GROMACS .gro file of C-alpha atoms in nm:
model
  258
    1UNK     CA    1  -9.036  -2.808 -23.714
    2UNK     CA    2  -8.964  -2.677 -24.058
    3UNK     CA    3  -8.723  -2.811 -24.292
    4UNK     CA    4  -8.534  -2.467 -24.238
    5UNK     CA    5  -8.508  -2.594 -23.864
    6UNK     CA    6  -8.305  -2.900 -23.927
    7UNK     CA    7  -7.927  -2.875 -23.837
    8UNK     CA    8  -7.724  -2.962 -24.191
    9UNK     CA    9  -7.553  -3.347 -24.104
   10UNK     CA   10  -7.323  -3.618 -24.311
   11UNK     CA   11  -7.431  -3.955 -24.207
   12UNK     CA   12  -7.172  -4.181 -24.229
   13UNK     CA   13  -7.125  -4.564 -24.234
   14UNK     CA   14  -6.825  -4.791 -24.162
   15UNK     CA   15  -6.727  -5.201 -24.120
   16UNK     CA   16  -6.594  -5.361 -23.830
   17UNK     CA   17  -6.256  -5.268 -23.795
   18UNK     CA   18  -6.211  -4.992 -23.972
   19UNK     CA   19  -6.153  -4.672 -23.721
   20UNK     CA   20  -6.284  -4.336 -23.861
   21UNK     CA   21  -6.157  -4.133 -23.614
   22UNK     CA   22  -5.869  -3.912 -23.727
   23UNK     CA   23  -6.127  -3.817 -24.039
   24UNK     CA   24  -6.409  -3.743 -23.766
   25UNK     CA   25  -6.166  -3.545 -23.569
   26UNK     CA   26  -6.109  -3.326 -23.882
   27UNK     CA   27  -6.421  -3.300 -23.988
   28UNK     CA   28  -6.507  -3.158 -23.681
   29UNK     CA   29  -6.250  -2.902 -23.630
   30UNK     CA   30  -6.368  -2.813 -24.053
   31UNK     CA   31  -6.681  -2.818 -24.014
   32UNK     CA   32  -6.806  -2.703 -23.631
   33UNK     CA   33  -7.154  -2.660 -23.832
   34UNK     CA   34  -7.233  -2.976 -23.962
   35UNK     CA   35  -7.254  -3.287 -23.751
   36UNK     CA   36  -7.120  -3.598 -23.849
   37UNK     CA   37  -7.342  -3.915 -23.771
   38UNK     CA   38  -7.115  -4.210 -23.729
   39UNK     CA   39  -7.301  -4.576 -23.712
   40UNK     CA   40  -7.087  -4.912 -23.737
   41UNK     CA   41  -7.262  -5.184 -23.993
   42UNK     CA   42  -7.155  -5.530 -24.133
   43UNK     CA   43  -7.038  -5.548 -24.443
   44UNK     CA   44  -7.281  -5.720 -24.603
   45UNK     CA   45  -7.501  -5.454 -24.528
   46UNK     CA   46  -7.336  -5.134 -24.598
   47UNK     CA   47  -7.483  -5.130 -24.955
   48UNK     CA   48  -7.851  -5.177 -24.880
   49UNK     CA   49  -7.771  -4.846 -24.568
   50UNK     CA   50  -7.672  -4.675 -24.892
   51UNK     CA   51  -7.919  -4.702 -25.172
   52UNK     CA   52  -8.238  -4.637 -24.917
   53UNK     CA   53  -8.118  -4.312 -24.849
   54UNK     CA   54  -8.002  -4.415 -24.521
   55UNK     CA   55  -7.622  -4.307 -24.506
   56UNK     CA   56  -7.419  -4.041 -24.730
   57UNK     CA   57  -7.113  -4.248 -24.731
   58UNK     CA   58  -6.946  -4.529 -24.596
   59UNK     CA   59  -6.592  -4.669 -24.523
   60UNK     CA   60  -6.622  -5.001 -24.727
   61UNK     CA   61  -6.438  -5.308 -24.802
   62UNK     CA   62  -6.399  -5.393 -25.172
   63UNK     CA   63  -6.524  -5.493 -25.402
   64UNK     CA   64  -6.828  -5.315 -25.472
   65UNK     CA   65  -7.065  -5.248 -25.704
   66UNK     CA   66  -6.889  -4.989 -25.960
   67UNK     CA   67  -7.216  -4.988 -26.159
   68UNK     CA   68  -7.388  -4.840 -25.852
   69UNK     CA   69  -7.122  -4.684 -25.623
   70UNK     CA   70  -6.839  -4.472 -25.640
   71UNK     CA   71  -6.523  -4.537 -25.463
   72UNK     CA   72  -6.256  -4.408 -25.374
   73UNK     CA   73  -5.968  -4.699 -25.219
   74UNK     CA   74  -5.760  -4.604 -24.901
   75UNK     CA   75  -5.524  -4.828 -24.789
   76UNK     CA   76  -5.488  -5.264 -24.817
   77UNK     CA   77  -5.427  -5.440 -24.468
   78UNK     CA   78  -5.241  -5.693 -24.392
   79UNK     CA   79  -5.386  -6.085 -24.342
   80UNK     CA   80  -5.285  -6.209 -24.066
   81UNK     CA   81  -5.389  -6.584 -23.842
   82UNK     CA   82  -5.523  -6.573 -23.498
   83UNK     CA   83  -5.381  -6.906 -23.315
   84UNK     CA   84  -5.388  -6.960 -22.934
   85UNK     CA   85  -5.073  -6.838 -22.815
   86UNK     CA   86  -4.944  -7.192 -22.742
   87UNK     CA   87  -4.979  -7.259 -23.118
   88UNK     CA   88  -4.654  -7.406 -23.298
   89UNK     CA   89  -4.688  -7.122 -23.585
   90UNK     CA   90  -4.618  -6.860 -23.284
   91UNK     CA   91  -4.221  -6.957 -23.272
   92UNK     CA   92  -4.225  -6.785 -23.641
   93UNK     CA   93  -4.269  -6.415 -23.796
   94UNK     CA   94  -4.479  -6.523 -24.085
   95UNK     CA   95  -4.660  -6.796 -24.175
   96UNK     CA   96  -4.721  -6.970 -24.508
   97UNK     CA   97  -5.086  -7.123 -24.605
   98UNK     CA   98  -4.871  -7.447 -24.585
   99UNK     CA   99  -4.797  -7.406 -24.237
  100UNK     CA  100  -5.203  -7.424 -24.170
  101UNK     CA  101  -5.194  -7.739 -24.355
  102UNK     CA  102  -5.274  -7.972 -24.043
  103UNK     CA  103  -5.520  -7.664 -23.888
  104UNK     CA  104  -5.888  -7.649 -23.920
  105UNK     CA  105  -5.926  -7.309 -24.057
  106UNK     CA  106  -6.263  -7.181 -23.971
  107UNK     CA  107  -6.428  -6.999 -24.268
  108UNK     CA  108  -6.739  -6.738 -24.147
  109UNK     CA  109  -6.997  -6.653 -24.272
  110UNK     CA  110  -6.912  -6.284 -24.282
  111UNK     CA  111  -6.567  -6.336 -24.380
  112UNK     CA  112  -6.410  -6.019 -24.639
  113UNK     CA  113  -6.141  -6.233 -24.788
  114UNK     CA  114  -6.224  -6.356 -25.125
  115UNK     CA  115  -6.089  -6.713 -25.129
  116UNK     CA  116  -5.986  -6.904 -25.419
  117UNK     CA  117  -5.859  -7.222 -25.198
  118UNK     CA  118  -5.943  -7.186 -24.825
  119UNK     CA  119  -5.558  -7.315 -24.694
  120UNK     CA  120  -5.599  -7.610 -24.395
  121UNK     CA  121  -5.866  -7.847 -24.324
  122UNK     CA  122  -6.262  -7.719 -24.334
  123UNK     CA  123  -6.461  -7.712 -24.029
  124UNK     CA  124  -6.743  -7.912 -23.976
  125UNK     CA  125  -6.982  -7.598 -24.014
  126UNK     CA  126  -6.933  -7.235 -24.091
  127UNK     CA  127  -6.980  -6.989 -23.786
  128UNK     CA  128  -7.207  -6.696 -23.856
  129UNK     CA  129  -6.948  -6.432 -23.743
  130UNK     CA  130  -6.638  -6.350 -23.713
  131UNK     CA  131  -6.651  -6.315 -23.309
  132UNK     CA  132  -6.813  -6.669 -23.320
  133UNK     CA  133  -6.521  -6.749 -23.510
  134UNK     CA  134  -6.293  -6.623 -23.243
  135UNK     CA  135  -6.440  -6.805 -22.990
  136UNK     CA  136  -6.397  -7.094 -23.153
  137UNK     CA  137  -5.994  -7.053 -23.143
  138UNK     CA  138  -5.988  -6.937 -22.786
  139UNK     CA  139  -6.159  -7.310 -22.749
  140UNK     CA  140  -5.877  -7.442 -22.920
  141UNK     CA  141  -6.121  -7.586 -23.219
  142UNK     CA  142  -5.910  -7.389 -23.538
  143UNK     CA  143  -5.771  -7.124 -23.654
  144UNK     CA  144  -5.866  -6.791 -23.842
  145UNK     CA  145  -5.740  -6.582 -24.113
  146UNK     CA  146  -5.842  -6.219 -24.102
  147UNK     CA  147  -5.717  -5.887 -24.209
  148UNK     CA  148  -5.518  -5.711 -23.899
  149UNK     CA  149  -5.780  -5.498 -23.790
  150UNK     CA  150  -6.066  -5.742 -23.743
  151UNK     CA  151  -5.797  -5.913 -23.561
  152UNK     CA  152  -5.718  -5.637 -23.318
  153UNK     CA  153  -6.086  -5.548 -23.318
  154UNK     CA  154  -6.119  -5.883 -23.157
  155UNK     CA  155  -5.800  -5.905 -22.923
  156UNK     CA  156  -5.806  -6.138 -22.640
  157UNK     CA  157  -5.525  -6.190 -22.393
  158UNK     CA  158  -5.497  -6.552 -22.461
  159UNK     CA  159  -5.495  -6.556 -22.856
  160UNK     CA  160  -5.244  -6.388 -23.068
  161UNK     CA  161  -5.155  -6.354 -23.473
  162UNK     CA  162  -4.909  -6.384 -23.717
  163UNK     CA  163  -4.856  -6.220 -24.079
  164UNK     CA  164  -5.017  -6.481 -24.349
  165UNK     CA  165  -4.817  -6.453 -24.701
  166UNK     CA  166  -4.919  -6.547 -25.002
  167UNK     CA  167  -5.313  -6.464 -24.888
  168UNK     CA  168  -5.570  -6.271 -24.999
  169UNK     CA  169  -5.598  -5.898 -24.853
  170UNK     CA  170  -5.872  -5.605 -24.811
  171UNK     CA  171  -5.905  -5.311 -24.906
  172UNK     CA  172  -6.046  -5.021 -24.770
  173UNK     CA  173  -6.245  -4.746 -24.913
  174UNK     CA  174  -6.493  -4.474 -24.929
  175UNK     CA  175  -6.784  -4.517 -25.130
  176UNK     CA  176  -7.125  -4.311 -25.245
  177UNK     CA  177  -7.430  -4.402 -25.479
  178UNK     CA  178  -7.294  -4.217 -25.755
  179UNK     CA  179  -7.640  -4.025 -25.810
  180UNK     CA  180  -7.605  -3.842 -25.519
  181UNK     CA  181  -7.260  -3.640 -25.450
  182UNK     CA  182  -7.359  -3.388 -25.199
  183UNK     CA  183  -7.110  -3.110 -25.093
  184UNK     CA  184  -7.050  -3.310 -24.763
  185UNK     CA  185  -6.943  -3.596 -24.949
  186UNK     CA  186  -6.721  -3.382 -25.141
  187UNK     CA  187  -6.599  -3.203 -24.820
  188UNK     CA  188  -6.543  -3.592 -24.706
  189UNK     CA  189  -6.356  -3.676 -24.998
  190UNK     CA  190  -6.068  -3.369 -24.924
  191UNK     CA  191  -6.001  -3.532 -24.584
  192UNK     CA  192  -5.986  -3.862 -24.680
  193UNK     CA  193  -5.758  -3.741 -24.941
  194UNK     CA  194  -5.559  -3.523 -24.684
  195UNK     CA  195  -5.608  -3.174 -24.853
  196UNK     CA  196  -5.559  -2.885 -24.677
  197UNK     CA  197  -5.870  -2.664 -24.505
  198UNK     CA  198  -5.752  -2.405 -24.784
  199UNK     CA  199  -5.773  -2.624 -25.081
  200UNK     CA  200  -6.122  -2.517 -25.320
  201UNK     CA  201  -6.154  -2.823 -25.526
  202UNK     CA  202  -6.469  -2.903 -25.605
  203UNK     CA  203  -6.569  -2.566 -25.483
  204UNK     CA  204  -6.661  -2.291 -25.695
  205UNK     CA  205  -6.360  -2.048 -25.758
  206UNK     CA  206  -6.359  -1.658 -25.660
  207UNK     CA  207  -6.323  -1.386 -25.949
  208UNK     CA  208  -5.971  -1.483 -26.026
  209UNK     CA  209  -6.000  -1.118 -26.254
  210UNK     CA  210  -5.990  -0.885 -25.946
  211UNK     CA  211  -5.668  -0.750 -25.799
  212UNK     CA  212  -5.525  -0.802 -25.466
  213UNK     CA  213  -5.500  -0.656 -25.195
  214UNK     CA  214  -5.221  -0.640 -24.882
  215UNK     CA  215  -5.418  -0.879 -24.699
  216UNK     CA  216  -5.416  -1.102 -24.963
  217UNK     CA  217  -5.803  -1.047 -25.052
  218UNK     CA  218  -5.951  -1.004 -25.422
  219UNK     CA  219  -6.118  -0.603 -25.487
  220UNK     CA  220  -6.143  -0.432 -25.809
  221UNK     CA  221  -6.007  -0.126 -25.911
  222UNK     CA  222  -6.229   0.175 -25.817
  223UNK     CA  223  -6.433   0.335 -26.088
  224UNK     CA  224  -6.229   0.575 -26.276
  225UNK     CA  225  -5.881   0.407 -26.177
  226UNK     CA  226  -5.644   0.151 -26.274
  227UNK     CA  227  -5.545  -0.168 -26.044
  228UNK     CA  228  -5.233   0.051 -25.940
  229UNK     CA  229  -5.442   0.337 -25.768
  230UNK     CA  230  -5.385   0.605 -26.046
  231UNK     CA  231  -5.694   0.779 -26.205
  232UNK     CA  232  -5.745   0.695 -26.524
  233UNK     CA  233  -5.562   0.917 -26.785
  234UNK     CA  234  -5.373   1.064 -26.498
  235UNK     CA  235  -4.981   1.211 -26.636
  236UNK     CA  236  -4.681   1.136 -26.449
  237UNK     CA  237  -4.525   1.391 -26.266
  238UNK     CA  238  -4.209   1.470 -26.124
  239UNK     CA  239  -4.095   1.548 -25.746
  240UNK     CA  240  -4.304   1.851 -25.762
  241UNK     CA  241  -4.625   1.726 -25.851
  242UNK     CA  242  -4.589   1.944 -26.207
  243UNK     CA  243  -4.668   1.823 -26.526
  244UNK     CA  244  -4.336   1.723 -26.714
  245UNK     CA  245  -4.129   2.005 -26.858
  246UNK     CA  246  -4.080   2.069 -27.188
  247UNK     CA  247  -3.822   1.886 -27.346
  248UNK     CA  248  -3.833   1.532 -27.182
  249UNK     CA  249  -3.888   1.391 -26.880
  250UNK     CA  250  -3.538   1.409 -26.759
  251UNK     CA  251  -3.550   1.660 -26.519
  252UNK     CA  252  -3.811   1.473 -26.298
  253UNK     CA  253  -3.558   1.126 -26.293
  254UNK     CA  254  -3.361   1.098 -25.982
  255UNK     CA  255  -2.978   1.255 -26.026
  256UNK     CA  256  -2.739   0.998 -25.952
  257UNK     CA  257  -2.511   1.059 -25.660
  258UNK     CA  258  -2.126   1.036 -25.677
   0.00000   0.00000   0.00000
């Protein structure tokens, strides 16, 4: 198979919990052509995937590298606790780090919060994941602070979660070695972004020196005519089609009627 063979793609990369799929659906209906290869990877690992060459993009969780990577931030989620649902903290709407005080609030090893002070008491070890983590409430050992969407990633029917002020939070965004901004990255980018099919940035621009036409299309004027049609040195006649008569021009204006 030659290299000509190979159907044009934009791999693309994303965390736990974030959900790609109104961007996918666009990028499909934009661009039938080129497929998009979609492949879920922790976090930690989404900037090793990168630098070998094995991903375009990916839908990150900051920080990272700015050295390295550019990035382009999304949106910030909400932190939120995941108790059992007999927990005290589920008679409130939000929850304070001081209401964990008495909790053991389990800290993994995967965790995308970036603590100053961990609020509660520490557990005795540090699970590897955040689904071991889970499992560990649903046994009734702690709690676990999370941003919302690892939390509905990992919905059970017998745990639950409440809004955590005063917490750190995560932001989402897309991010590319900044050696290597392909045109699907940059197609990427306008979705993200939520420009239009018809927007050109970061496209080249057509001749913006030609003249329209009715259907809205660029053309130049033929040889030997202006943009308005008329040959070039042409006079302007009256009704008749004569040259105008001697004496001015008035007799080929329109009469006014009474």
């Amino acid at each position: 198979m030659t290299g000509s063979d190979v159907s044009p793609s934009f791999r693309l990369v994303y965390v736990p919990g974030v959900m790609p799929d109104k961007w996918v659906r666009i990028w499909n209906e934009r661009q039938p052509d080129v497929s998009l290869a979609l492949t879920q990877v922790a976090a930690g690992a989404v900037a090793e995937r990168l630098l070998d060459g094995d991903a375009d993009a990916g839908l990150v969780r900051l920080p990272v590298d700015r050295t390295v990577f550019s990035a382009i931030p999304l949106y910030t989620e909400q932190t939120v606790v995941v108790v059992a649902k007999d927990h005290l903290v589920t008679a409130v709407d939000e929850v304070s780090p001081e209401d964990l005080a008495d909790d053991i609030v389990l800290h993994p090893l995967d965790d995308v919060l970036d603590w100053d002070t961990l609020p509660g008491r520490p557990a005795v070890e540090r699970p590897a994941t955040t689904a071991d983590a889970i499992e560990l409430v649903a046994a009734g050992i702690g709690v676990l602070v999370v941003p919302l969407s690892l939390a509905r990633l990992h919905h059970r029917k017998d745990l639950t979660h409440r809004p955590l002020k005063d917490a750190p939070e995560s932001s989402v965004a897309l991010a590319w070695p900044q050696d290597t901004t392909t045109d699907q990255v940059e197609d990427f980018i306008g979705i993200v972004r939520g420009r239009t099919v018809n927007s050109t940035r970061g496209r080249k621009q057509p001749d913006e020196s030609a003249a329209t036409d009715r259907g809205g299309a660029r053309r130049k004027p033929m040889p030997g005519k202006s943009a308005t049609g008329r040959s070039a040195g042409a006079k302007r006649t009256g009704k008749s089609g004569r040259g105008a008569p001697k004496g001015g021009d008035r007799r080929g204006k329109p009469r006014r009627r009474s």
